[in-house]
mmCIF file of C-alpha atoms in Angstrom:
data_model
loop_
_atom_site.group_PDB
_atom_site.id
_atom_site.type_symbol
_atom_site.label_atom_id
_atom_site.label_comp_id
_atom_site.label_asym_id
_atom_site.label_seq_id
_atom_site.Cartn_x
_atom_site.Cartn_y
_atom_site.Cartn_z
ATOM 1 C CA UNK A 8 66.613 -69.529 -110.930
ATOM 2 C CA UNK A 9 62.881 -68.902 -110.595
ATOM 3 C CA UNK A 10 62.787 -71.071 -107.483
ATOM 4 C CA UNK A 11 65.700 -69.069 -106.091
ATOM 5 C CA UNK A 12 63.639 -65.903 -106.550
ATOM 6 C CA UNK A 13 60.892 -67.310 -104.336
ATOM 7 C CA UNK A 14 63.294 -68.684 -101.747
ATOM 8 C CA UNK A 15 65.270 -65.438 -101.314
ATOM 9 C CA UNK A 16 62.745 -63.698 -99.017
ATOM 10 C CA UNK A 17 62.524 -66.768 -96.771
ATOM 11 C CA UNK A 18 66.297 -67.075 -96.613
ATOM 12 C CA UNK A 19 66.557 -63.370 -95.820
ATOM 13 C CA UNK A 20 64.087 -63.703 -92.963
ATOM 14 C CA UNK A 21 66.019 -66.656 -91.525
ATOM 15 C CA UNK A 22 69.260 -64.715 -91.823
ATOM 16 C CA UNK A 23 67.782 -61.809 -89.933
ATOM 17 C CA UNK A 24 66.288 -63.847 -87.108
ATOM 18 C CA UNK A 25 69.650 -65.538 -86.549
ATOM 19 C CA UNK A 26 71.214 -62.065 -86.328
ATOM 20 C CA UNK A 27 68.815 -60.988 -83.579
ATOM 21 C CA UNK A 28 70.061 -63.721 -81.259
ATOM 22 C CA UNK A 29 73.528 -62.248 -81.738
ATOM 23 C CA UNK A 30 72.290 -58.923 -80.395
ATOM 24 C CA UNK A 31 70.425 -60.593 -77.506
ATOM 25 C CA UNK A 32 73.670 -62.296 -76.522
ATOM 26 C CA UNK A 33 75.131 -58.848 -75.895
ATOM 27 C CA UNK A 34 72.244 -57.563 -73.792
ATOM 28 C CA UNK A 35 69.817 -56.457 -76.508
ATOM 29 C CA UNK A 36 66.147 -57.362 -76.458
ATOM 30 C CA UNK A 37 64.960 -57.450 -80.041
ATOM 31 C CA UNK A 38 61.572 -58.194 -81.485
ATOM 32 C CA UNK A 39 61.883 -58.337 -85.238
ATOM 33 C CA UNK A 40 59.233 -58.501 -87.936
ATOM 34 C CA UNK A 41 60.465 -58.903 -91.511
ATOM 35 C CA UNK A 42 58.647 -58.094 -94.714
ATOM 36 C CA UNK A 43 59.917 -57.994 -98.299
ATOM 37 C CA UNK A 44 61.665 -54.660 -98.637
ATOM 38 C CA UNK A 45 60.725 -53.383 -95.168
ATOM 39 C CA UNK A 46 61.934 -54.237 -91.674
ATOM 40 C CA UNK A 47 60.160 -53.237 -88.490
ATOM 41 C CA UNK A 48 62.226 -53.306 -85.340
ATOM 42 C CA UNK A 49 61.033 -52.958 -81.752
ATOM 43 C CA UNK A 50 63.851 -51.899 -79.402
ATOM 44 C CA UNK A 51 63.651 -51.847 -75.608
ATOM 45 C CA UNK A 52 65.376 -49.294 -73.397
ATOM 46 C CA UNK A 53 68.062 -51.620 -72.038
ATOM 47 C CA UNK A 54 68.984 -53.028 -75.450
ATOM 48 C CA UNK A 55 72.679 -53.048 -76.341
ATOM 49 C CA UNK A 56 71.946 -51.307 -79.611
ATOM 50 C CA UNK A 57 70.278 -48.254 -78.064
ATOM 51 C CA UNK A 58 72.879 -47.775 -75.342
ATOM 52 C CA UNK A 59 76.011 -48.349 -77.443
ATOM 53 C CA UNK A 60 75.268 -47.046 -80.935
ATOM 54 C CA UNK A 61 76.728 -43.683 -81.936
ATOM 55 C CA UNK A 62 74.273 -40.776 -82.100
ATOM 56 C CA UNK A 63 71.552 -42.561 -80.120
ATOM 57 C CA UNK A 64 72.140 -40.920 -76.673
ATOM 58 C CA UNK A 65 71.286 -37.540 -78.242
ATOM 59 C CA UNK A 66 68.339 -38.019 -80.577
ATOM 60 C CA UNK A 67 67.202 -35.004 -82.578
ATOM 61 C CA UNK A 68 63.518 -35.315 -83.420
ATOM 62 C CA UNK A 69 61.784 -33.998 -86.506
ATOM 63 C CA UNK A 70 59.311 -31.718 -84.704
ATOM 64 C CA UNK A 71 61.980 -29.274 -83.433
ATOM 65 C CA UNK A 72 61.249 -30.254 -79.851
ATOM 66 C CA UNK A 73 64.112 -30.682 -77.333
ATOM 67 C CA UNK A 74 66.380 -33.675 -77.933
ATOM 68 C CA UNK A 75 65.570 -36.872 -76.085
ATOM 69 C CA UNK A 76 68.072 -38.586 -73.803
ATOM 70 C CA UNK A 77 68.352 -42.329 -74.291
ATOM 71 C CA UNK A 78 67.768 -42.807 -70.549
ATOM 72 C CA UNK A 79 64.216 -41.466 -70.932
ATOM 73 C CA UNK A 80 63.312 -43.837 -73.777
ATOM 74 C CA UNK A 81 61.208 -46.818 -72.822
ATOM 75 C CA UNK A 82 60.472 -48.217 -76.291
ATOM 76 C CA UNK A 83 61.137 -47.404 -79.930
ATOM 77 C CA UNK A 84 59.527 -48.737 -83.058
ATOM 78 C CA UNK A 85 61.485 -48.345 -86.286
ATOM 79 C CA UNK A 86 60.648 -48.896 -89.935
ATOM 80 C CA UNK A 87 63.382 -49.159 -92.541
ATOM 81 C CA UNK A 88 62.377 -48.279 -96.105
ATOM 82 C CA UNK A 89 64.262 -49.714 -99.073
ATOM 83 C CA UNK A 90 64.848 -47.654 -102.197
ATOM 84 C CA UNK A 91 65.121 -48.838 -105.803
ATOM 85 C CA UNK A 92 68.892 -48.956 -105.565
ATOM 86 C CA UNK A 93 68.666 -51.692 -102.930
ATOM 87 C CA UNK A 94 69.929 -49.545 -100.059
ATOM 88 C CA UNK A 95 68.120 -48.256 -97.009
ATOM 89 C CA UNK A 96 67.166 -44.621 -97.476
ATOM 90 C CA UNK A 97 65.628 -43.625 -94.141
ATOM 91 C CA UNK A 98 65.167 -45.343 -90.795
ATOM 92 C CA UNK A 99 62.097 -43.769 -89.196
ATOM 93 C CA UNK A 100 61.657 -44.402 -85.481
ATOM 94 C CA UNK A 101 58.869 -43.587 -83.071
ATOM 95 C CA UNK A 102 60.264 -43.297 -79.552
ATOM 96 C CA UNK A 103 58.233 -43.366 -76.343
ATOM 97 C CA UNK A 104 59.538 -41.996 -73.067
ATOM 98 C CA UNK A 105 58.463 -42.866 -69.510
ATOM 99 C CA UNK A 106 55.558 -40.375 -69.607
ATOM 100 C CA UNK A 107 54.237 -41.894 -72.832
ATOM 101 C CA UNK A 108 55.274 -38.946 -74.994
ATOM 102 C CA UNK A 109 55.820 -39.954 -78.605
ATOM 103 C CA UNK A 110 58.743 -38.582 -80.616
ATOM 104 C CA UNK A 111 59.283 -39.391 -84.290
ATOM 105 C CA UNK A 112 62.826 -39.346 -85.630
ATOM 106 C CA UNK A 113 64.194 -39.955 -89.125
ATOM 107 C CA UNK A 114 67.746 -41.296 -89.334
ATOM 108 C CA UNK A 115 69.345 -40.599 -92.689
ATOM 109 C CA UNK A 116 71.048 -43.329 -94.692
ATOM 110 C CA UNK A 117 74.669 -42.038 -94.340
ATOM 111 C CA UNK A 118 74.369 -42.027 -90.542
ATOM 112 C CA UNK A 119 72.739 -45.457 -90.649
ATOM 113 C CA UNK A 120 75.652 -46.797 -92.647
ATOM 114 C CA UNK A 121 78.144 -45.379 -90.136
ATOM 115 C CA UNK A 122 76.392 -47.339 -87.384
ATOM 116 C CA UNK A 123 76.861 -50.519 -89.387
ATOM 117 C CA UNK A 124 80.584 -49.864 -89.821
ATOM 118 C CA UNK A 125 81.117 -49.265 -86.115
ATOM 119 C CA UNK A 126 79.183 -52.277 -84.839
ATOM 120 C CA UNK A 127 77.051 -54.560 -87.036
ATOM 121 C CA UNK A 128 74.922 -55.504 -84.011
ATOM 122 C CA UNK A 129 73.544 -51.973 -83.987
ATOM 123 C CA UNK A 130 72.027 -52.228 -87.448
ATOM 124 C CA UNK A 131 71.140 -55.851 -87.927
ATOM 125 C CA UNK A 132 68.279 -54.892 -90.202
ATOM 126 C CA UNK A 133 70.617 -52.940 -92.488
ATOM 127 C CA UNK A 134 72.306 -56.012 -93.922
ATOM 128 C CA UNK A 135 68.990 -57.589 -94.842
ATOM 129 C CA UNK A 136 67.623 -54.557 -96.667
ATOM 130 C CA UNK A 137 70.874 -53.905 -98.504
ATOM 131 C CA UNK A 138 71.059 -57.469 -99.829
ATOM 132 C CA UNK A 139 67.392 -58.339 -100.234
ATOM 133 C CA UNK A 140 65.509 -55.139 -101.058
ATOM 134 C CA UNK A 141 62.292 -55.200 -103.066
ATOM 135 C CA UNK A 142 64.334 -54.145 -106.116
ATOM 136 C CA UNK A 143 66.792 -57.053 -105.901
ATOM 137 C CA UNK A 144 64.013 -59.586 -105.278
ATOM 138 C CA UNK A 145 62.093 -58.340 -108.338
ATOM 139 C CA UNK A 146 65.302 -58.402 -110.368
ATOM 140 C CA UNK A 147 65.922 -62.055 -109.457
ATOM 141 C CA UNK A 148 62.302 -62.921 -110.256
ATOM 142 C CA UNK A 149 62.433 -61.194 -113.645
ATOM 143 C CA UNK A 150 65.738 -62.826 -114.603
ATOM 144 C CA UNK A 151 64.400 -66.185 -113.405
ATOM 145 C CA UNK A 152 61.223 -65.836 -115.479
ATOM 146 C CA UNK A 153 63.207 -64.864 -118.609
ATOM 147 C CA UNK A 154 65.568 -67.854 -118.177
ATOM 148 C CA UNK A 155 62.610 -70.194 -117.578
ATOM 149 C CA UNK A 156 60.710 -69.012 -120.675
ATOM 150 C CA UNK A 157 63.880 -69.156 -122.802
ATOM 151 C CA UNK A 158 64.607 -72.704 -121.625
ATOM 152 C CA UNK A 159 61.040 -73.871 -122.401
ATOM 153 C CA UNK A 160 61.156 -72.200 -125.834
ATOM 154 C CA UNK A 161 64.493 -73.826 -126.721
ATOM 155 C CA UNK A 162 63.254 -77.217 -125.486
ATOM 156 C CA UNK A 163 60.183 -76.991 -127.737
ATOM 157 C CA UNK A 164 62.368 -75.930 -130.679
ATOM 158 C CA UNK A 165 64.776 -78.812 -130.195
ATOM 159 C CA UNK A 166 61.912 -81.293 -129.892
ATOM 160 C CA UNK A 167 60.505 -79.810 -133.104
ATOM 161 C CA UNK A 168 63.782 -80.579 -134.886
ATOM 162 C CA UNK A 169 63.123 -84.277 -134.328
ATOM 163 C CA UNK A 170 59.690 -83.921 -135.925
ATOM 164 C CA UNK A 171 60.866 -82.343 -139.166
ATOM 165 C CA UNK A 172 60.715 -78.615 -138.281
ATOM 166 C CA UNK A 173 63.286 -76.621 -136.383
ATOM 167 C CA UNK A 174 63.467 -72.980 -135.286
ATOM 168 C CA UNK A 175 66.967 -73.358 -133.849
ATOM 169 C CA UNK A 176 68.699 -73.025 -137.250
#
């Protein structure tokens, strides 16, 4: 169980990188960097997931500036934060247009979830964070440590029974 706790992040990273090839197959160009509990995603203008996802053509930024058309976006860098419940709370993206202007946008979790329902290729990072957030990894580690310590304790007790003392009774 303890070993499983250490292997989960690696398995999650492998799962996510296999998902990116799925998006590339449909015209997306994804550069993905995974961390425990956080995913950073670099999206290019002609990626499938920018052109096809709902709500992306009209992006409302946080600074009350005019909305940005997807056609003017050259690159976007997004960071997905995981909350204690194991679900993504906010996807924060920094978009750059052809003139180099930077626009920061926060996508709320309910909208993010809708994207996943419509087309999983649009939110490949969502599945990773939902299943392998920092909270769930810590939970597995804690459970693993408790099971390990309990097993060692019981083993010592049972060995002690053979030597004339026993704490298992």
